[in-house]
Amino acid sequence: MDHLTILYRGPLASCDYDCPYCPFAKRRDTPEQLRADRAALERFTAWVAGCGHPVSVLFTPWGEGLVRSWYRRALVELSRMTHVERVAIQTNLSHRVDWTGDADLDRLALWATYHPEQVPYDRFLAKCRDLAARGVRYSVGVVGLPEHRPAARRLRRELPAATYLWVNAAEGREYTDEEAAEWTAIDPHFALSRHPHASLGLPCRTGESVVSVDGEGTVRRCHFVPAVLGNLYDGSFRAALRPRGCPLEKCDCHIGYVHLAPLGLYETFAGGVLERIPPGWRGPQGNARRALPITPAR
Ligand code: SF4
Ligand code: SF4
């Protein structure tokens, strides 16, 4: 196999933040659930270590992973495996970032989301600057709600110039052209999330060179299509990998439609597909060489 991209989401479903629109806000996992999440993640990391072909991994936990030592450890371990092209995680960046010092920064990346109502602006900005100073590759984003706009503008002004700031259209929200223009001034790629993408029958790399994996190793093509392709740990998913069209009317989440072939987003985000960094946003100073290409799907 040339290369497999894996979106991993284990049983973890708890978060230290309290975003009003989120079902995982301030949710707690029981000690048993946390033990199960840790065991599942360690099993997954061991599988990647021995899989024998190039892999990229994006962790997309329901809640916040980096407050758990086993996610930090998995990111460090995976980043040091030479057949791992990129390992990234979606995070609210609430935890300190010194653990990145143990990782191979050629492979590690963070997809950070700023939640203005959950964390003081200065504290969040300081985290971003700390990442930049450490040479960690990361993107930062906000949800495009009107009440977030002043903070988003300020963040764009004060982030390191090479750091890409993305804006996600708020789910179900209709934007006037004027509002869209204001968000586009902050994120030149805002238009990508403004409307859901019609996807029915269109070729999508998921199910061929990209898969979603849960804590039991159940493999699906993506997080949004429930049909099971097989299991990671018994290898049964491999026989199911092939080109296929999307069975859903629409795809409205970046971690899905970035793989929808007709959109051409492997070019738009070349070298940073998983962590959502377009080329030209070079990340921390001097690490353009770290913008490794994600092997394109065939
Ligand atoms: S930080 Fe993310 S997971 Fe946590 S409550 Fe907010 S939206 Fe939910
Ligand atoms: S277009 Fe979106 S919903 Fe459809 S298969 Fe691809 S990732 Fe899944």
Short mmCIF file of C-alpha atoms in Angstrom, two decimals, residues 2-214:
data_model
loop_
_atom_site.label_atom_id
_atom_site.label_comp_id
_atom_site.label_asym_id
_atom_site.label_seq_id
_atom_site.Cartn_x
_atom_site.Cartn_y
_atom_site.Cartn_z
CA ASP A 2 1.37 3.45 -0.95
CA HIS A 3 -0.11 5.53 1.83
CA LEU A 4 -3.12 5.50 4.13
CA THR A 5 -4.61 8.50 5.89
CA ILE A 6 -6.46 7.61 9.11
CA LEU A 7 -8.92 9.77 11.00
CA TYR A 8 -8.95 8.26 14.50
CA ARG A 9 -11.69 8.88 17.04
CA GLY A 10 -11.61 6.73 20.16
CA PRO A 11 -14.18 6.51 22.95
CA LEU A 12 -13.01 9.70 24.71
CA ALA A 13 -15.98 12.07 25.02
CA SER A 14 -15.05 14.63 27.65
CA CYS A 15 -13.80 18.17 27.53
CA ASP A 16 -12.47 20.80 29.91
CA TYR A 17 -14.31 23.58 28.02
CA ASP A 18 -17.97 24.45 28.11
CA CYS A 19 -18.92 25.62 24.60
CA PRO A 20 -22.69 26.17 24.61
CA TYR A 21 -23.30 24.39 21.30
CA CYS A 22 -21.27 21.26 22.10
CA PRO A 23 -22.60 17.97 23.53
CA PHE A 24 -19.19 17.21 25.10
CA ALA A 25 -18.94 20.48 27.01
CA LYS A 26 -17.72 19.85 30.56
CA ARG A 27 -18.59 16.20 30.16
CA ARG A 28 -16.63 13.77 32.24
CA ASP A 29 -15.58 10.28 31.33
CA THR A 30 -15.60 7.70 34.11
CA PRO A 31 -12.24 6.17 35.11
CA GLU A 32 -13.29 3.01 33.22
CA GLN A 33 -14.03 5.01 30.08
CA LEU A 34 -10.68 6.77 30.33
CA ARG A 35 -8.90 3.44 30.80
CA ALA A 36 -10.68 2.07 27.74
CA ASP A 37 -9.76 5.15 25.71
CA ARG A 38 -6.14 4.85 26.72
CA ALA A 39 -6.00 1.13 25.90
CA ALA A 40 -7.66 1.74 22.52
CA LEU A 41 -5.21 4.49 21.65
CA GLU A 42 -2.20 2.43 22.67
CA ARG A 43 -3.47 -0.45 20.53
CA PHE A 44 -3.89 1.90 17.59
CA THR A 45 -0.40 3.35 18.01
CA ALA A 46 1.06 -0.17 18.11
CA TRP A 47 -0.81 -1.02 14.90
CA VAL A 48 0.61 2.02 13.13
CA ALA A 49 4.10 1.08 14.34
CA GLY A 50 3.84 -2.29 12.67
CA CYS A 51 1.64 -1.61 9.65
CA GLY A 52 4.49 -1.60 7.17
CA HIS A 53 3.44 1.25 4.88
CA PRO A 54 3.30 5.07 4.97
CA VAL A 55 0.54 6.50 7.13
CA SER A 56 -0.77 9.91 8.15
CA VAL A 57 -3.03 10.27 11.19
CA LEU A 58 -5.44 12.96 12.30
CA PHE A 59 -6.90 12.55 15.78
CA THR A 60 -10.41 13.99 15.87
CA PRO A 61 -11.55 13.26 19.44
CA TRP A 62 -15.10 14.10 20.47
CA GLY A 63 -13.72 16.02 23.43
CA GLU A 64 -10.22 17.31 24.24
CA GLY A 65 -7.39 14.81 23.87
CA LEU A 66 -4.29 16.78 24.82
CA VAL A 67 -5.29 17.05 28.48
CA ARG A 68 -4.73 13.26 28.57
CA SER A 69 -1.14 12.03 28.81
CA TRP A 70 -1.79 9.13 26.44
CA TYR A 71 -2.68 11.44 23.53
CA ARG A 72 0.44 13.51 24.07
CA ARG A 73 2.49 10.33 24.22
CA ALA A 74 0.87 8.88 21.11
CA LEU A 75 1.59 12.06 19.16
CA VAL A 76 5.22 12.03 20.25
CA GLU A 77 5.66 8.32 19.46
CA LEU A 78 3.94 8.50 16.08
CA SER A 79 5.91 11.60 15.11
CA ARG A 80 9.11 9.61 15.57
CA MET A 81 8.11 6.79 13.23
CA THR A 82 9.78 7.28 9.88
CA HIS A 83 6.85 5.83 7.92
CA VAL A 84 4.43 8.33 9.50
CA GLU A 85 4.26 11.31 7.15
CA ARG A 86 2.17 13.50 9.41
CA VAL A 87 0.43 13.12 12.78
CA ALA A 88 -1.98 15.85 13.85
CA ILE A 89 -4.75 16.44 16.39
CA GLN A 90 -7.68 18.79 16.73
CA THR A 91 -7.33 20.60 20.04
CA ASN A 92 -8.61 23.55 22.04
CA LEU A 93 -4.99 24.18 23.10
CA SER A 94 -5.96 24.41 26.78
CA HIS A 95 -3.02 22.31 27.92
CA ARG A 96 0.59 23.45 28.11
CA VAL A 97 2.62 22.66 24.99
CA ASP A 98 6.07 21.75 26.34
CA TRP A 99 5.47 18.06 25.51
CA THR A 100 6.05 18.96 21.85
CA GLY A 101 9.73 19.22 22.70
CA ASP A 102 9.91 15.41 22.64
CA ALA A 103 8.26 15.11 19.21
CA ASP A 104 9.78 15.09 15.76
CA LEU A 105 8.57 18.45 14.48
CA ASP A 106 9.02 17.36 10.86
CA ARG A 107 5.88 15.24 11.32
CA LEU A 108 3.84 16.71 14.16
CA ALA A 109 1.10 19.29 13.56
CA LEU A 110 -1.75 20.79 15.59
CA TRP A 111 -5.18 21.97 14.44
CA ALA A 112 -6.07 24.42 17.18
CA THR A 113 -9.47 26.04 17.69
CA TYR A 114 -9.92 29.30 19.57
CA HIS A 115 -13.08 29.49 21.68
CA PRO A 116 -13.26 33.17 22.69
CA GLU A 117 -15.84 32.65 25.41
CA GLN A 118 -13.82 29.86 27.06
CA VAL A 119 -10.29 31.23 27.37
CA PRO A 120 -8.81 34.70 27.86
CA TYR A 121 -7.49 36.09 24.57
CA ASP A 122 -3.99 36.75 25.90
CA ARG A 123 -3.63 33.24 27.24
CA PHE A 124 -4.60 31.71 23.91
CA LEU A 125 -2.34 34.02 21.91
CA ALA A 126 0.56 33.22 24.25
CA LYS A 127 0.05 29.50 23.53
CA CYS A 128 0.20 30.16 19.80
CA ARG A 129 3.36 32.20 20.17
CA ASP A 130 4.86 29.48 22.33
CA LEU A 131 4.13 26.92 19.59
CA ALA A 132 5.66 29.20 16.97
CA ALA A 133 8.77 29.76 19.08
CA ARG A 134 9.16 26.01 19.47
CA GLY A 135 8.86 25.52 15.71
CA VAL A 136 5.63 23.51 15.96
CA ARG A 137 3.49 23.45 12.85
CA TYR A 138 -0.10 24.47 13.62
CA SER A 139 -3.21 26.17 12.27
CA VAL A 140 -5.64 28.18 14.35
CA GLY A 141 -9.32 28.66 13.74
CA VAL A 142 -12.53 30.16 15.00
CA VAL A 143 -16.21 29.53 14.36
CA GLY A 144 -17.60 32.40 12.30
CA LEU A 145 -20.15 33.78 14.73
CA PRO A 146 -20.69 37.56 14.80
CA GLU A 147 -19.68 37.75 18.44
CA HIS A 148 -16.33 36.11 17.58
CA ARG A 149 -15.40 38.57 14.86
CA PRO A 150 -13.56 41.21 16.93
CA ALA A 151 -11.43 38.54 18.59
CA ALA A 152 -10.80 36.82 15.24
CA ARG A 153 -9.67 40.09 13.68
CA ARG A 154 -7.36 40.78 16.56
CA LEU A 155 -5.95 37.28 16.43
CA ARG A 156 -5.25 37.67 12.70
CA ARG A 157 -3.38 40.90 13.44
CA GLU A 158 -1.38 39.54 16.33
CA LEU A 159 -0.63 35.94 15.36
CA PRO A 160 2.72 35.30 13.73
CA ALA A 161 2.22 36.37 10.12
CA ALA A 162 3.00 32.89 8.80
CA THR A 163 0.30 31.21 10.92
CA TYR A 164 -2.83 30.35 8.96
CA LEU A 165 -6.07 31.39 10.69
CA TRP A 166 -9.12 29.57 9.36
CA VAL A 167 -12.74 30.49 9.92
CA ASN A 168 -15.45 27.83 9.92
CA ALA A 169 -18.91 28.95 8.92
CA ALA A 170 -21.24 28.31 11.87
CA GLU A 171 -23.42 25.27 11.29
CA GLY A 172 -26.74 26.13 9.65
CA ARG A 173 -25.96 29.84 9.47
CA GLU A 174 -26.68 31.80 6.30
CA TYR A 175 -24.14 34.55 5.61
CA THR A 176 -24.91 37.66 3.58
CA ASP A 177 -22.29 38.52 0.97
CA GLU A 178 -21.21 41.41 3.14
CA GLU A 179 -20.70 39.16 6.17
CA ALA A 180 -18.89 36.61 4.05
CA ALA A 181 -16.57 39.34 2.75
CA GLU A 182 -15.72 40.34 6.31
CA TRP A 183 -14.81 36.77 7.22
CA THR A 184 -12.92 36.33 3.96
CA ALA A 185 -10.76 39.29 4.92
CA ILE A 186 -9.66 37.20 7.91
CA ASP A 187 -9.52 33.80 6.15
CA PRO A 188 -9.09 33.90 2.37
CA HIS A 189 -10.55 30.36 2.23
CA PHE A 190 -13.74 31.17 4.16
CA ALA A 191 -15.84 30.44 1.05
CA LEU A 192 -14.96 26.74 1.39
CA SER A 193 -17.09 26.39 4.52
CA ARG A 194 -19.80 28.96 3.75
CA HIS A 195 -22.13 26.36 2.22
CA PRO A 196 -22.24 22.56 2.53
CA HIS A 197 -20.78 20.83 -0.53
CA ALA A 198 -23.06 18.75 -2.73
CA SER A 199 -21.34 15.38 -2.71
CA LEU A 200 -23.75 12.63 -3.78
CA GLY A 201 -22.06 10.28 -6.23
CA LEU A 202 -18.91 12.38 -6.45
CA PRO A 203 -15.52 10.72 -6.06
CA CYS A 204 -14.16 11.04 -2.53
CA ARG A 205 -10.82 9.63 -1.45
CA THR A 206 -12.35 8.24 1.73
CA GLY A 207 -12.82 4.49 1.51
CA GLU A 208 -9.82 4.25 -0.78
CA SER A 209 -6.78 6.04 0.65
CA VAL A 210 -8.47 7.67 3.66
CA VAL A 211 -10.41 5.88 6.42
CA SER A 212 -12.03 6.60 9.75
CA VAL A 213 -11.18 4.30 12.67
CA ASP A 214 -12.82 4.06 16.09
#
